[in-house]
């Protein structure tokens, strides 16, 4: 009986180890600031293409209908002032009134910008958000139903910020998702980390 239990334990451990080993950790940097680095885990993607888009840096991967992109969005001086520095004054004041400290690199600025200026904003439905302004990341998910068709695209986002001038937008999407697809997307988005 003991031998059976030991063998069963070894088999279970082997299966769990195999699943954990399948997941690959991907790291993404903003090349002009090598200390700016985030990571995510996925068993789905093999590698990411990357390219400069002006001062922004973009990573992209696609496999089996899953699409994942990471955008490092560099703010110009005007954007830095209007999107970060002016709103930050009010947020710091509100935090002080509540007896709290407002974090230097709050994801709320990137979250607010990308949520309000999404190209697909008019088509987004069932929008849900989570995460705190004191966390490293804030998150959002929604779906897009294309008019006149039965095609539905699920979207999940993670937002972060570095300094006063660099937003991070991680986007994962898939058309006509199954429950297991949605679970995988959630696992990927929830694996996001800032790398020290």
mmCIF file of C-alpha atoms in Angstrom:
data_model
loop_
_atom_site.group_PDB
_atom_site.id
_atom_site.type_symbol
_atom_site.label_atom_id
_atom_site.label_comp_id
_atom_site.label_asym_id
_atom_site.label_seq_id
_atom_site.Cartn_x
_atom_site.Cartn_y
_atom_site.Cartn_z
ATOM 1 C CA UNK A 1 0.000 0.000 0.000
ATOM 2 C CA UNK A 2 2.827 2.390 0.891
ATOM 3 C CA UNK A 3 4.587 1.683 -2.415
ATOM 4 C CA UNK A 4 1.371 2.480 -4.323
ATOM 5 C CA UNK A 5 1.004 5.786 -2.453
ATOM 6 C CA UNK A 6 4.648 6.707 -3.097
ATOM 7 C CA UNK A 7 4.336 5.856 -6.820
ATOM 8 C CA UNK A 8 1.070 7.798 -7.067
ATOM 9 C CA UNK A 9 2.760 10.798 -5.407
ATOM 10 C CA UNK A 10 5.686 10.620 -7.840
ATOM 11 C CA UNK A 11 3.318 10.485 -10.842
ATOM 12 C CA UNK A 12 1.321 13.497 -9.571
ATOM 13 C CA UNK A 13 4.515 15.448 -8.870
ATOM 14 C CA UNK A 14 5.771 14.589 -12.348
ATOM 15 C CA UNK A 15 2.568 15.845 -13.964
ATOM 16 C CA UNK A 16 2.621 19.082 -11.962
ATOM 17 C CA UNK A 17 6.314 19.623 -12.733
ATOM 18 C CA UNK A 18 5.678 19.082 -16.434
ATOM 19 C CA UNK A 19 2.905 21.733 -16.426
ATOM 20 C CA UNK A 20 5.063 24.227 -14.532
ATOM 21 C CA UNK A 21 8.027 23.595 -16.836
ATOM 22 C CA UNK A 22 5.837 24.220 -19.886
ATOM 23 C CA UNK A 23 5.325 27.830 -18.817
ATOM 24 C CA UNK A 24 7.992 30.162 -20.076
ATOM 25 C CA UNK A 25 8.874 33.481 -18.496
ATOM 26 C CA UNK A 26 9.215 36.306 -21.008
ATOM 27 C CA UNK A 27 10.966 39.539 -20.076
ATOM 28 C CA UNK A 28 10.326 42.847 -21.810
ATOM 29 C CA UNK A 29 12.573 45.890 -21.551
ATOM 30 C CA UNK A 30 12.472 49.427 -22.801
ATOM 31 C CA UNK A 31 15.890 49.486 -24.552
ATOM 32 C CA UNK A 32 16.671 53.118 -23.714
ATOM 33 C CA UNK A 33 16.170 52.380 -19.992
ATOM 34 C CA UNK A 34 17.398 48.850 -19.352
ATOM 35 C CA UNK A 35 16.259 48.995 -15.703
ATOM 36 C CA UNK A 36 12.669 49.192 -17.007
ATOM 37 C CA UNK A 37 11.687 45.538 -17.208
ATOM 38 C CA UNK A 38 8.476 43.546 -16.839
ATOM 39 C CA UNK A 39 7.786 39.831 -17.166
ATOM 40 C CA UNK A 40 4.899 37.491 -17.851
ATOM 41 C CA UNK A 41 4.506 33.735 -17.954
ATOM 42 C CA UNK A 42 2.886 31.784 -20.762
ATOM 43 C CA UNK A 43 2.986 28.282 -22.150
ATOM 44 C CA UNK A 44 1.417 29.552 -25.354
ATOM 45 C CA UNK A 45 3.942 31.819 -27.053
ATOM 46 C CA UNK A 46 7.382 30.896 -28.387
ATOM 47 C CA UNK A 47 8.896 34.353 -28.913
ATOM 48 C CA UNK A 48 7.965 37.980 -29.528
ATOM 49 C CA UNK A 49 8.751 40.244 -32.463
ATOM 50 C CA UNK A 50 9.876 43.712 -31.424
ATOM 51 C CA UNK A 51 10.168 47.085 -33.077
ATOM 52 C CA UNK A 52 10.627 50.781 -32.433
ATOM 53 C CA UNK A 53 7.624 52.975 -33.164
ATOM 54 C CA UNK A 54 9.141 56.420 -32.885
ATOM 55 C CA UNK A 55 10.104 56.677 -29.193
ATOM 56 C CA UNK A 56 7.760 53.795 -28.251
ATOM 57 C CA UNK A 57 8.880 50.155 -28.132
ATOM 58 C CA UNK A 58 6.489 47.365 -29.133
ATOM 59 C CA UNK A 59 6.520 43.578 -28.642
ATOM 60 C CA UNK A 60 4.083 41.270 -30.483
ATOM 61 C CA UNK A 61 3.317 37.529 -30.587
ATOM 62 C CA UNK A 62 0.491 35.493 -32.108
ATOM 63 C CA UNK A 63 -0.301 31.780 -31.929
ATOM 64 C CA UNK A 64 -3.490 29.752 -32.364
ATOM 65 C CA UNK A 65 -5.627 32.900 -32.391
ATOM 66 C CA UNK A 66 -4.063 34.278 -29.186
ATOM 67 C CA UNK A 67 -2.479 37.706 -29.613
ATOM 68 C CA UNK A 68 -0.230 39.305 -27.010
ATOM 69 C CA UNK A 69 1.418 42.710 -27.247
ATOM 70 C CA UNK A 70 3.479 44.850 -24.902
ATOM 71 C CA UNK A 71 3.779 48.560 -25.582
ATOM 72 C CA UNK A 72 6.223 50.873 -23.803
ATOM 73 C CA UNK A 73 4.655 54.267 -24.504
ATOM 74 C CA UNK A 74 7.069 57.199 -24.035
ATOM 75 C CA UNK A 75 5.308 60.440 -23.155
ATOM 76 C CA UNK A 76 6.449 63.721 -24.669
ATOM 77 C CA UNK A 77 6.766 66.818 -22.443
ATOM 78 C CA UNK A 78 3.192 67.996 -23.091
ATOM 79 C CA UNK A 79 1.726 64.540 -22.368
ATOM 80 C CA UNK A 80 3.878 64.220 -19.242
ATOM 81 C CA UNK A 81 2.488 67.494 -17.923
ATOM 82 C CA UNK A 82 -1.192 66.887 -18.791
ATOM 83 C CA UNK A 83 -1.419 63.120 -18.179
ATOM 84 C CA UNK A 84 0.818 62.759 -15.117
ATOM 85 C CA UNK A 85 2.128 65.860 -13.381
ATOM 86 C CA UNK A 86 -1.096 67.923 -13.165
ATOM 87 C CA UNK A 87 -3.393 65.021 -12.133
ATOM 88 C CA UNK A 88 -0.723 63.802 -9.683
ATOM 89 C CA UNK A 89 -0.971 67.067 -7.694
ATOM 90 C CA UNK A 90 -4.669 66.410 -7.035
ATOM 91 C CA UNK A 91 -4.150 62.721 -6.278
ATOM 92 C CA UNK A 92 -1.332 63.448 -3.810
ATOM 93 C CA UNK A 93 -3.572 65.998 -2.064
ATOM 94 C CA UNK A 94 -6.492 63.531 -1.838
ATOM 95 C CA UNK A 95 -4.180 60.817 -0.498
ATOM 96 C CA UNK A 96 -2.849 63.201 2.183
ATOM 97 C CA UNK A 97 -6.397 64.084 3.242
ATOM 98 C CA UNK A 98 -7.091 60.360 3.649
ATOM 99 C CA UNK A 99 -3.856 59.898 5.633
ATOM 100 C CA UNK A 100 -2.243 57.865 2.857
ATOM 101 C CA UNK A 101 0.796 58.241 0.650
ATOM 102 C CA UNK A 102 0.405 58.349 -3.126
ATOM 103 C CA UNK A 103 2.940 56.079 -4.912
ATOM 104 C CA UNK A 104 5.515 57.601 -7.267
ATOM 105 C CA UNK A 105 4.862 55.109 -10.108
ATOM 106 C CA UNK A 106 1.128 54.498 -9.835
ATOM 107 C CA UNK A 107 -0.394 52.532 -12.727
ATOM 108 C CA UNK A 108 -3.512 54.733 -12.535
ATOM 109 C CA UNK A 109 -2.076 57.177 -15.092
ATOM 110 C CA UNK A 110 -1.437 54.517 -17.751
ATOM 111 C CA UNK A 111 -4.757 52.818 -16.935
ATOM 112 C CA UNK A 112 -6.696 56.092 -17.324
ATOM 113 C CA UNK A 113 -4.937 57.066 -20.538
ATOM 114 C CA UNK A 114 -5.365 53.758 -22.366
ATOM 115 C CA UNK A 115 -8.924 53.232 -21.145
ATOM 116 C CA UNK A 116 -10.055 56.679 -22.303
ATOM 117 C CA UNK A 117 -8.159 56.768 -25.591
ATOM 118 C CA UNK A 118 -8.751 53.211 -26.821
ATOM 119 C CA UNK A 119 -9.358 53.022 -30.588
ATOM 120 C CA UNK A 120 -12.064 50.440 -29.880
ATOM 121 C CA UNK A 121 -13.761 52.304 -27.000
ATOM 122 C CA UNK A 122 -17.125 52.617 -28.796
ATOM 123 C CA UNK A 123 -17.297 48.857 -29.376
ATOM 124 C CA UNK A 124 -16.163 47.713 -25.909
ATOM 125 C CA UNK A 125 -18.764 45.926 -23.769
ATOM 126 C CA UNK A 126 -18.772 44.377 -20.285
ATOM 127 C CA UNK A 127 -15.759 46.416 -19.207
ATOM 128 C CA UNK A 128 -14.389 45.325 -15.805
ATOM 129 C CA UNK A 129 -11.346 46.620 -13.924
ATOM 130 C CA UNK A 130 -9.308 45.467 -10.947
ATOM 131 C CA UNK A 131 -6.145 46.434 -9.077
ATOM 132 C CA UNK A 132 -5.309 49.348 -6.801
ATOM 133 C CA UNK A 133 -3.518 52.599 -7.587
ATOM 134 C CA UNK A 134 -0.835 51.488 -5.124
ATOM 135 C CA UNK A 135 -0.159 48.195 -6.987
ATOM 136 C CA UNK A 136 2.475 47.728 -9.690
ATOM 137 C CA UNK A 137 -0.262 46.963 -12.246
ATOM 138 C CA UNK A 138 -3.921 47.780 -12.769
ATOM 139 C CA UNK A 139 -6.007 45.522 -15.008
ATOM 140 C CA UNK A 140 -9.008 45.630 -17.281
ATOM 141 C CA UNK A 141 -10.974 43.226 -19.457
ATOM 142 C CA UNK A 142 -13.799 43.616 -21.954
ATOM 143 C CA UNK A 143 -15.265 42.118 -25.071
ATOM 144 C CA UNK A 144 -15.874 43.475 -28.533
ATOM 145 C CA UNK A 145 -18.823 42.217 -30.554
ATOM 146 C CA UNK A 146 -18.427 42.996 -34.223
ATOM 147 C CA UNK A 147 -21.688 44.400 -35.580
ATOM 148 C CA UNK A 148 -23.636 42.103 -37.876
ATOM 149 C CA UNK A 149 -21.573 39.015 -37.031
ATOM 150 C CA UNK A 150 -21.297 36.375 -34.343
ATOM 151 C CA UNK A 151 -17.636 37.157 -33.785
ATOM 152 C CA UNK A 152 -16.724 38.193 -30.257
ATOM 153 C CA UNK A 153 -13.220 39.193 -29.193
ATOM 154 C CA UNK A 154 -12.135 38.935 -25.561
ATOM 155 C CA UNK A 155 -9.534 41.475 -24.412
ATOM 156 C CA UNK A 156 -7.442 41.714 -21.242
ATOM 157 C CA UNK A 157 -5.034 44.502 -20.338
ATOM 158 C CA UNK A 158 -2.364 45.214 -17.753
ATOM 159 C CA UNK A 159 -1.091 48.761 -17.157
ATOM 160 C CA UNK A 160 2.021 50.029 -15.386
ATOM 161 C CA UNK A 161 4.158 53.151 -15.217
ATOM 162 C CA UNK A 162 7.850 53.975 -14.812
ATOM 163 C CA UNK A 163 9.025 57.437 -13.814
ATOM 164 C CA UNK A 164 6.861 60.324 -14.975
ATOM 165 C CA UNK A 165 7.084 59.560 -18.661
ATOM 166 C CA UNK A 166 6.780 55.867 -19.544
ATOM 167 C CA UNK A 167 3.498 53.936 -19.670
ATOM 168 C CA UNK A 168 3.259 50.167 -20.193
ATOM 169 C CA UNK A 169 0.240 48.565 -21.876
ATOM 170 C CA UNK A 170 0.058 44.754 -22.037
ATOM 171 C CA UNK A 171 -2.803 43.463 -24.213
ATOM 172 C CA UNK A 172 -3.995 39.881 -24.732
ATOM 173 C CA UNK A 173 -6.893 39.014 -27.035
ATOM 174 C CA UNK A 174 -8.600 36.103 -28.763
ATOM 175 C CA UNK A 175 -11.680 35.698 -30.929
ATOM 176 C CA UNK A 176 -14.504 33.399 -29.827
ATOM 177 C CA UNK A 177 -12.843 32.214 -26.613
ATOM 178 C CA UNK A 178 -13.658 28.995 -24.836
ATOM 179 C CA UNK A 179 -13.697 28.881 -21.027
ATOM 180 C CA UNK A 180 -10.197 27.356 -21.048
ATOM 181 C CA UNK A 181 -8.978 30.163 -23.370
ATOM 182 C CA UNK A 182 -10.317 32.773 -20.940
ATOM 183 C CA UNK A 183 -8.656 30.992 -18.011
ATOM 184 C CA UNK A 184 -5.331 30.956 -19.864
ATOM 185 C CA UNK A 185 -5.640 34.668 -20.690
ATOM 186 C CA UNK A 186 -6.332 35.456 -17.022
ATOM 187 C CA UNK A 187 -3.315 33.390 -15.912
ATOM 188 C CA UNK A 188 -1.065 35.278 -18.339
ATOM 189 C CA UNK A 189 -2.317 38.734 -17.339
ATOM 190 C CA UNK A 190 -2.149 37.870 -13.617
ATOM 191 C CA UNK A 191 1.469 36.693 -14.010
ATOM 192 C CA UNK A 192 2.635 40.235 -14.891
ATOM 193 C CA UNK A 193 5.454 41.510 -12.692
ATOM 194 C CA UNK A 194 7.865 44.395 -12.580
ATOM 195 C CA UNK A 195 11.363 42.892 -12.583
ATOM 196 C CA UNK A 196 13.813 44.497 -10.148
#
